[in-house]
Short mmCIF file of N, CA and C in Angstrom, two decimals:
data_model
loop_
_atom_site.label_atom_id
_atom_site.label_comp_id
_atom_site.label_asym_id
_atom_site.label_seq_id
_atom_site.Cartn_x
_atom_site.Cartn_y
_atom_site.Cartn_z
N UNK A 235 -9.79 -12.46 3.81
CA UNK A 235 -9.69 -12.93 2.45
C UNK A 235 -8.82 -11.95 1.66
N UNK A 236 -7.63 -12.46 0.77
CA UNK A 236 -7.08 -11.97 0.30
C UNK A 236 -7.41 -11.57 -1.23
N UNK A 237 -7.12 -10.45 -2.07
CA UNK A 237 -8.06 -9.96 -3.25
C UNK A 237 -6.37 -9.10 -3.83
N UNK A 238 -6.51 -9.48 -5.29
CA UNK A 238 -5.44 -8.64 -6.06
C UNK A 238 -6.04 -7.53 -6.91
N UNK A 239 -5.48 -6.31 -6.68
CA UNK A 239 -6.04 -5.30 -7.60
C UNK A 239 -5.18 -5.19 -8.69
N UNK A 240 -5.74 -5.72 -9.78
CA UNK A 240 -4.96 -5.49 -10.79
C UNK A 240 -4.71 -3.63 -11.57
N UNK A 241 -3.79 -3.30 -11.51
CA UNK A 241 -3.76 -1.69 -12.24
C UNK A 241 -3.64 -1.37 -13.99
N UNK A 242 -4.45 -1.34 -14.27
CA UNK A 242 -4.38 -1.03 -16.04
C UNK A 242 -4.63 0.09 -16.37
N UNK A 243 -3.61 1.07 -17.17
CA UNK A 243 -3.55 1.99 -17.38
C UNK A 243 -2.86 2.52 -18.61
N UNK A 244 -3.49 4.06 -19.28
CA UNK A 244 -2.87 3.92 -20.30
C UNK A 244 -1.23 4.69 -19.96
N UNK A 245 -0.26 3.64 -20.58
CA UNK A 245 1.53 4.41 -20.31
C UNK A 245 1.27 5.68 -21.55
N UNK A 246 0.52 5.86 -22.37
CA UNK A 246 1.08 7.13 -22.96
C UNK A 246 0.41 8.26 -22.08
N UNK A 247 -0.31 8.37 -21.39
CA UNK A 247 -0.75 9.19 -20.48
C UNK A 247 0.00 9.77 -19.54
N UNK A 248 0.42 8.60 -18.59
CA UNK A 248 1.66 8.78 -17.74
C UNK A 248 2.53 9.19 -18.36
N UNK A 249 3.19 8.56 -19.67
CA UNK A 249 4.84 9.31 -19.68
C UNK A 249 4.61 10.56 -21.03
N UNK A 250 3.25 10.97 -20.91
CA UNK A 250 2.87 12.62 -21.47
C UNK A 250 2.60 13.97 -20.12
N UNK A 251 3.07 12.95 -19.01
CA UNK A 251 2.68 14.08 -17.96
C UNK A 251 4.33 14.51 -17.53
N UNK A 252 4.47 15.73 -16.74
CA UNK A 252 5.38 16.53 -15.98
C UNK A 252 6.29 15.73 -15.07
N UNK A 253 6.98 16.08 -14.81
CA UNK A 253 7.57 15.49 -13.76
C UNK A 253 7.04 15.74 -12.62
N UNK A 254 6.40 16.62 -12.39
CA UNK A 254 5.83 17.44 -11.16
C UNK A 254 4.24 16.49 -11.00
N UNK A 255 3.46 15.99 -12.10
CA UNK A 255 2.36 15.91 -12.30
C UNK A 255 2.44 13.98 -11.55
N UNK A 256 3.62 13.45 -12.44
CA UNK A 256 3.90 12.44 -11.83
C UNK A 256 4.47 11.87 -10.51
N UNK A 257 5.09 12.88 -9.85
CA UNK A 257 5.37 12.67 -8.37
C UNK A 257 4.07 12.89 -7.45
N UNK A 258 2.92 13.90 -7.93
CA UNK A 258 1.98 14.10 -7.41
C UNK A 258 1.21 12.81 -7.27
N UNK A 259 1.16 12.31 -7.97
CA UNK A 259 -0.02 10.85 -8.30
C UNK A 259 0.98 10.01 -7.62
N UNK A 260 2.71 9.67 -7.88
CA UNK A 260 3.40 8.58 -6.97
C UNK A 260 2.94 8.90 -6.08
N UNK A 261 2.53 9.95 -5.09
CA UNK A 261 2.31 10.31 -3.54
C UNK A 261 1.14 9.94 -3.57
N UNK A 262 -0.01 9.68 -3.85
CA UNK A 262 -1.21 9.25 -3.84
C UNK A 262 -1.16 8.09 -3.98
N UNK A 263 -0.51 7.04 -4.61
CA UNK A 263 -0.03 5.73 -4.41
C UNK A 263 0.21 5.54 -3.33
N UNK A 264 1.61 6.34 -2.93
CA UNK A 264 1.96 6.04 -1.75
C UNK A 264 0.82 5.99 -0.42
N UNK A 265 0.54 6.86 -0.34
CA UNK A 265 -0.49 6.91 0.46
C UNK A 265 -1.50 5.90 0.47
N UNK A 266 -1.70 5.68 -0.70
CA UNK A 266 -3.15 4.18 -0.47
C UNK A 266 -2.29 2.91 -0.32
N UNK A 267 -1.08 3.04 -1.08
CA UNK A 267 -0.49 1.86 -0.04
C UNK A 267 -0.17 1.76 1.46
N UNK A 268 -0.08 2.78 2.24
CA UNK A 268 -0.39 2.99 3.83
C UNK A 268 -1.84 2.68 4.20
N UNK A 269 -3.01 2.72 3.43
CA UNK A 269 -4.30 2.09 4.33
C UNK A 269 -4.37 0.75 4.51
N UNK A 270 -5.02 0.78 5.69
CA UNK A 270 -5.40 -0.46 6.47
C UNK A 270 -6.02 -1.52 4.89
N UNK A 271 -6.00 -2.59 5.22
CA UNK A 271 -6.18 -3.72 4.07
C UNK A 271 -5.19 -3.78 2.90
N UNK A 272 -4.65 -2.63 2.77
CA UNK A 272 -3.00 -3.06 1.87
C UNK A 272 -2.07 -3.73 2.31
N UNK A 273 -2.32 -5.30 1.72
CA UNK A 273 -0.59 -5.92 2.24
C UNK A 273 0.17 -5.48 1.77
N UNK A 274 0.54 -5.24 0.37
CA UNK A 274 1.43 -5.27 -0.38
C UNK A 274 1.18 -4.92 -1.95
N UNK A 275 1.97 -4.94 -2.66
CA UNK A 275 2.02 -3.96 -3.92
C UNK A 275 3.32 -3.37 -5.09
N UNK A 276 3.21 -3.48 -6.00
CA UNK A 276 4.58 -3.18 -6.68
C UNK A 276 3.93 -2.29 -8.27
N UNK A 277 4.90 -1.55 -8.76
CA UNK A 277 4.81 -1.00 -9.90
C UNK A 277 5.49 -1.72 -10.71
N UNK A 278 4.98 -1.76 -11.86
CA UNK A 278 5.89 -2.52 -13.02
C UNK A 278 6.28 -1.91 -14.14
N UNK A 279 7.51 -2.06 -14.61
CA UNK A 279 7.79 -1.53 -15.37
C UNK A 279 7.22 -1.58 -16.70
N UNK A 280 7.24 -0.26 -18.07
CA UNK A 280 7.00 0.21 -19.13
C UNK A 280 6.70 -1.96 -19.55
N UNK A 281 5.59 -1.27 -20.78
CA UNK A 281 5.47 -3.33 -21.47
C UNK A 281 6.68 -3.18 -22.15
N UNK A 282 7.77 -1.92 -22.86
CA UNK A 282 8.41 -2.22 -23.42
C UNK A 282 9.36 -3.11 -22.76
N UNK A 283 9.57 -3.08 -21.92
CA UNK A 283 10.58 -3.97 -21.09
C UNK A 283 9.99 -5.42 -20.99
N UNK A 284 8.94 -6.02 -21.16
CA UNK A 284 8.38 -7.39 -21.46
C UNK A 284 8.95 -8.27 -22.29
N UNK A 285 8.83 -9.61 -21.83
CA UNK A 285 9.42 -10.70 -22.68
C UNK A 285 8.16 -11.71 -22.57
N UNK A 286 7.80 -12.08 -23.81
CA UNK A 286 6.88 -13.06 -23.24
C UNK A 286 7.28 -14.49 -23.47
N UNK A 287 6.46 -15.49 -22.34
CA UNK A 287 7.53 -17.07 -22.56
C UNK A 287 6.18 -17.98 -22.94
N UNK A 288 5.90 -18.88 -24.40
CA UNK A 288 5.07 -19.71 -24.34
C UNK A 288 6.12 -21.18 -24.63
N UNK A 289 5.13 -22.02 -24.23
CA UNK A 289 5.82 -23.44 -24.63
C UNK A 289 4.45 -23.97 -25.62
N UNK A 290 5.01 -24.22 -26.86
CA UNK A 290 4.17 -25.35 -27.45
C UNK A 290 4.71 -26.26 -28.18
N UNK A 291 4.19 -27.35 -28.22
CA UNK A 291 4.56 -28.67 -28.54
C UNK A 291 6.04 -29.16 -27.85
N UNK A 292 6.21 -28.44 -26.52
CA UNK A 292 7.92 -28.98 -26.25
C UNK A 292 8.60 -28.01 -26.45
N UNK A 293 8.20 -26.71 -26.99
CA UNK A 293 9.31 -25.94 -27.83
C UNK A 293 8.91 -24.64 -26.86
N UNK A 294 10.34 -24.32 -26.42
CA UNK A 294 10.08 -22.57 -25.85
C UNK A 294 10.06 -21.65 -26.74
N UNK A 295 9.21 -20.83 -26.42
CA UNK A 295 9.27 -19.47 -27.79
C UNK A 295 9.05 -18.04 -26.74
N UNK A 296 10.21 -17.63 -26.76
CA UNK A 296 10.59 -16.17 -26.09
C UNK A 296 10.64 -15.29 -27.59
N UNK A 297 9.47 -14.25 -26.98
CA UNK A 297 9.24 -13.18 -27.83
C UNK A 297 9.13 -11.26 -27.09
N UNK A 298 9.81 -10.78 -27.58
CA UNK A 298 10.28 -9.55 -26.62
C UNK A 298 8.63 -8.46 -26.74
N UNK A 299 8.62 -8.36 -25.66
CA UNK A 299 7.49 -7.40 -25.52
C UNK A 299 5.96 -8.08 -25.07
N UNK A 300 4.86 -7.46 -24.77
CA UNK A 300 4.14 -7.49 -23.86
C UNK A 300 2.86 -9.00 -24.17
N UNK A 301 2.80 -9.70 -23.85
CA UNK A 301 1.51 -10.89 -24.28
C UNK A 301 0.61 -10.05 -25.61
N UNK A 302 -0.07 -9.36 -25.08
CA UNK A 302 -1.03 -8.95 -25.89
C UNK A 302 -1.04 -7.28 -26.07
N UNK A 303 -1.04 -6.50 -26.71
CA UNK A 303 -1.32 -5.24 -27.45
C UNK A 303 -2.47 -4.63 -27.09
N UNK A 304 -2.38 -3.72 -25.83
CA UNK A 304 -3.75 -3.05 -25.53
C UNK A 304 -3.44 -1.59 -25.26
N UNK A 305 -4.32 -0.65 -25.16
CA UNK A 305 -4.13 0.53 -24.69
C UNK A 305 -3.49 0.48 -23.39
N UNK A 306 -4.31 0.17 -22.82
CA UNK A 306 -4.49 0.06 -21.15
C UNK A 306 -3.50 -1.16 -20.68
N UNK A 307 -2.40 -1.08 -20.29
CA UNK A 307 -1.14 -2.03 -20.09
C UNK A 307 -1.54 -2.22 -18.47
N UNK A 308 -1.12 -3.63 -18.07
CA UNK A 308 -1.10 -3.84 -17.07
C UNK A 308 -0.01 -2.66 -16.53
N UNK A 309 -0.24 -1.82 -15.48
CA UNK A 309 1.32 -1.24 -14.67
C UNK A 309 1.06 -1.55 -13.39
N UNK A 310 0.96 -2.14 -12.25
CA UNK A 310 0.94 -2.75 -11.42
C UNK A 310 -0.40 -3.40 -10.51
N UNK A 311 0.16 -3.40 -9.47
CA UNK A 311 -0.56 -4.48 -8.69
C UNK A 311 -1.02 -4.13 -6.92
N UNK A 312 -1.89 -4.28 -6.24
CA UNK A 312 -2.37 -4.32 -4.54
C UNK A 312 -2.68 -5.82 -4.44
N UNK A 313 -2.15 -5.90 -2.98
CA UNK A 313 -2.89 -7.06 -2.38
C UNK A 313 -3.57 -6.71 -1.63
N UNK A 314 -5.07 -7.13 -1.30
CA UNK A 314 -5.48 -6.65 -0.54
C UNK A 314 -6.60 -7.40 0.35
N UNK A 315 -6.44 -6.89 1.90
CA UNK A 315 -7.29 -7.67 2.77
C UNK A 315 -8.62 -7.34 3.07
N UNK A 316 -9.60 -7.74 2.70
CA UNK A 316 -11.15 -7.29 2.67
C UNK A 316 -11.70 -8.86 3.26
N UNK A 317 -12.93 -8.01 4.08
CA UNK A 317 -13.85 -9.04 4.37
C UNK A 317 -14.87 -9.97 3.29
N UNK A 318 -14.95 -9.08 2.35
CA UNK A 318 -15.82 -9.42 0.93
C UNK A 318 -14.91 -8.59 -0.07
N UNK A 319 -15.63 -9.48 -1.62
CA UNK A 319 -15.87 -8.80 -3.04
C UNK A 319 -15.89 -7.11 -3.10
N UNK A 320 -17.24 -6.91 -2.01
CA UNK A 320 -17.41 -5.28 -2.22
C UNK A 320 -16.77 -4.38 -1.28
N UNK A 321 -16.19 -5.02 0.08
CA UNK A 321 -15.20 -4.23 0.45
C UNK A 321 -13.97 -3.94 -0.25
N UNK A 322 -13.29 -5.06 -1.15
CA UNK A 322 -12.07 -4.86 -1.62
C UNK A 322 -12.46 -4.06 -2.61
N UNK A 323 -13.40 -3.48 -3.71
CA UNK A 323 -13.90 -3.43 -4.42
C UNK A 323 -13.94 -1.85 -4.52
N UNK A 324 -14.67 -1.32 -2.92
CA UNK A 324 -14.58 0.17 -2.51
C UNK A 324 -13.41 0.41 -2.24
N UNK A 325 -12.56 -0.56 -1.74
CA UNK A 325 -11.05 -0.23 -0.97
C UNK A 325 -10.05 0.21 -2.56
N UNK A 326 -10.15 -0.33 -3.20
CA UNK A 326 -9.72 -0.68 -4.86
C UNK A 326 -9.85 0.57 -5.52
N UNK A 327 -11.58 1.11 -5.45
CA UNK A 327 -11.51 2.50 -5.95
C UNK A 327 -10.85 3.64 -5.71
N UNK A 328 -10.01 3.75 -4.34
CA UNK A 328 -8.72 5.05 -3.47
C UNK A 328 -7.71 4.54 -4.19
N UNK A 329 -7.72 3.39 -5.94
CA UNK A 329 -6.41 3.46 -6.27
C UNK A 329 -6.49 4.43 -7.33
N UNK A 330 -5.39 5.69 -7.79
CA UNK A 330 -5.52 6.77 -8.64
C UNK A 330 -5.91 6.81 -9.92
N UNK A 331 -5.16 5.13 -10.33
CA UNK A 331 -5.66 4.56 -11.86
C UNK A 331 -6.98 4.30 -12.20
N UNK A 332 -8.01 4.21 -10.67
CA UNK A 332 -9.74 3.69 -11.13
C UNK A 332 -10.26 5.27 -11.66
N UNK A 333 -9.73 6.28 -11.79
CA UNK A 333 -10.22 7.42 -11.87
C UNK A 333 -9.74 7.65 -13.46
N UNK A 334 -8.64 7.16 -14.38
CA UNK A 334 -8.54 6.85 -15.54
C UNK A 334 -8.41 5.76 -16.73
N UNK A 335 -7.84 4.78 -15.80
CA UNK A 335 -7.87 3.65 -16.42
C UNK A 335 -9.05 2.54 -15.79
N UNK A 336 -8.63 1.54 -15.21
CA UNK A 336 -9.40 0.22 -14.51
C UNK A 336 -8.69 -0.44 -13.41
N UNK A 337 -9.22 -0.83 -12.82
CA UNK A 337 -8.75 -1.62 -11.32
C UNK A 337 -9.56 -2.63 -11.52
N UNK A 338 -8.85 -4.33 -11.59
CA UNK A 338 -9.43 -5.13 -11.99
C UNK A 338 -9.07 -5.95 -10.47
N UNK A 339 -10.63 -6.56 -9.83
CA UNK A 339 -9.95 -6.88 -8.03
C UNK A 339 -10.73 -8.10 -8.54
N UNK A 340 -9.54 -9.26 -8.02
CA UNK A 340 -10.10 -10.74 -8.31
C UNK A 340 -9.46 -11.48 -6.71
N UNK A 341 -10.79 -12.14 -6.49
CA UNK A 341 -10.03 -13.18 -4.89
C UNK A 341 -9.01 -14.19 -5.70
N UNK A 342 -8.28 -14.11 -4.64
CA UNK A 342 -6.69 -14.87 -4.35
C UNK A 342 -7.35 -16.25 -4.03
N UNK A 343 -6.84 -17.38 -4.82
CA UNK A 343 -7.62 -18.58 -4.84
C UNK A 343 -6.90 -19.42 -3.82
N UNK A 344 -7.62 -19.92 -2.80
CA UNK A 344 -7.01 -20.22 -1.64
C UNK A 344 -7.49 -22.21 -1.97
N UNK A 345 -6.37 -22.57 -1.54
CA UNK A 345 -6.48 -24.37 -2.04
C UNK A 345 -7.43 -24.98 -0.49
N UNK A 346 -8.30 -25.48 -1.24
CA UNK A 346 -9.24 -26.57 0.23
C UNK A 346 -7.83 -27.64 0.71
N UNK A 347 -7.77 -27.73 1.79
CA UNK A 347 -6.68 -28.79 2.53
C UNK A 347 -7.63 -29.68 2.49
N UNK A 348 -7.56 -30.93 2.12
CA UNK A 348 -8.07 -32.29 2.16
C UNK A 348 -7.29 -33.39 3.22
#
């Protein structure tokens, strides 16, 4: 069963640290993206770089910057392969951000074939 770890974290934290402080923690990424049950995974860039796209009534409305205004910005993402909820759950916590921000792990909604 496939499970997404969502990464929320605060960016003024990160871009108040060292350069030294931040390669340390990329390598700890790196690394939990090498364990077993990580498919896959990406970092995302600053919300300043966000565009958001709604449609209402017919009408597109592109507005620059992030959906919603929070401390804790989405900055990336795991896919991940667990037998259950609470394996992905423990697997989720070896990500560096559950130790300051949140790791939000939701199952990957798989369609019934009829």
């Amino acid at each position: 069963m496939q499970f997404l770890a969502l990464i929320h974290a605060d960016e003024g934290a990160w871009e108040s640290m060292s350069d030294d402080e931040r390669q340390a923690v990329y390598q700890r990424y790196m690394d939990f993206g090498r364990r077993e049950g990580v498919v896959g995974g990406a970092e995302l860039q600053s919300t300043g770089t966000a565009t958001t796209v709604q449609v209402r009534n017919g009408d597109r409305l592109v507005t620059d910057g992030p959906y919603a205004e929070v401390k804790e910005a989405l900055g990336g993402y795991y896919i991940l392969e667990s037998d259950s909820i609470d394996e992905a759950c423990q697997l989720a916590a070896g990500i560096p951000a559950a130790e300051r921000g949140a790791v939000e792990v939701r199952p990957v909604y798989v369609r019934e074939e009829s």
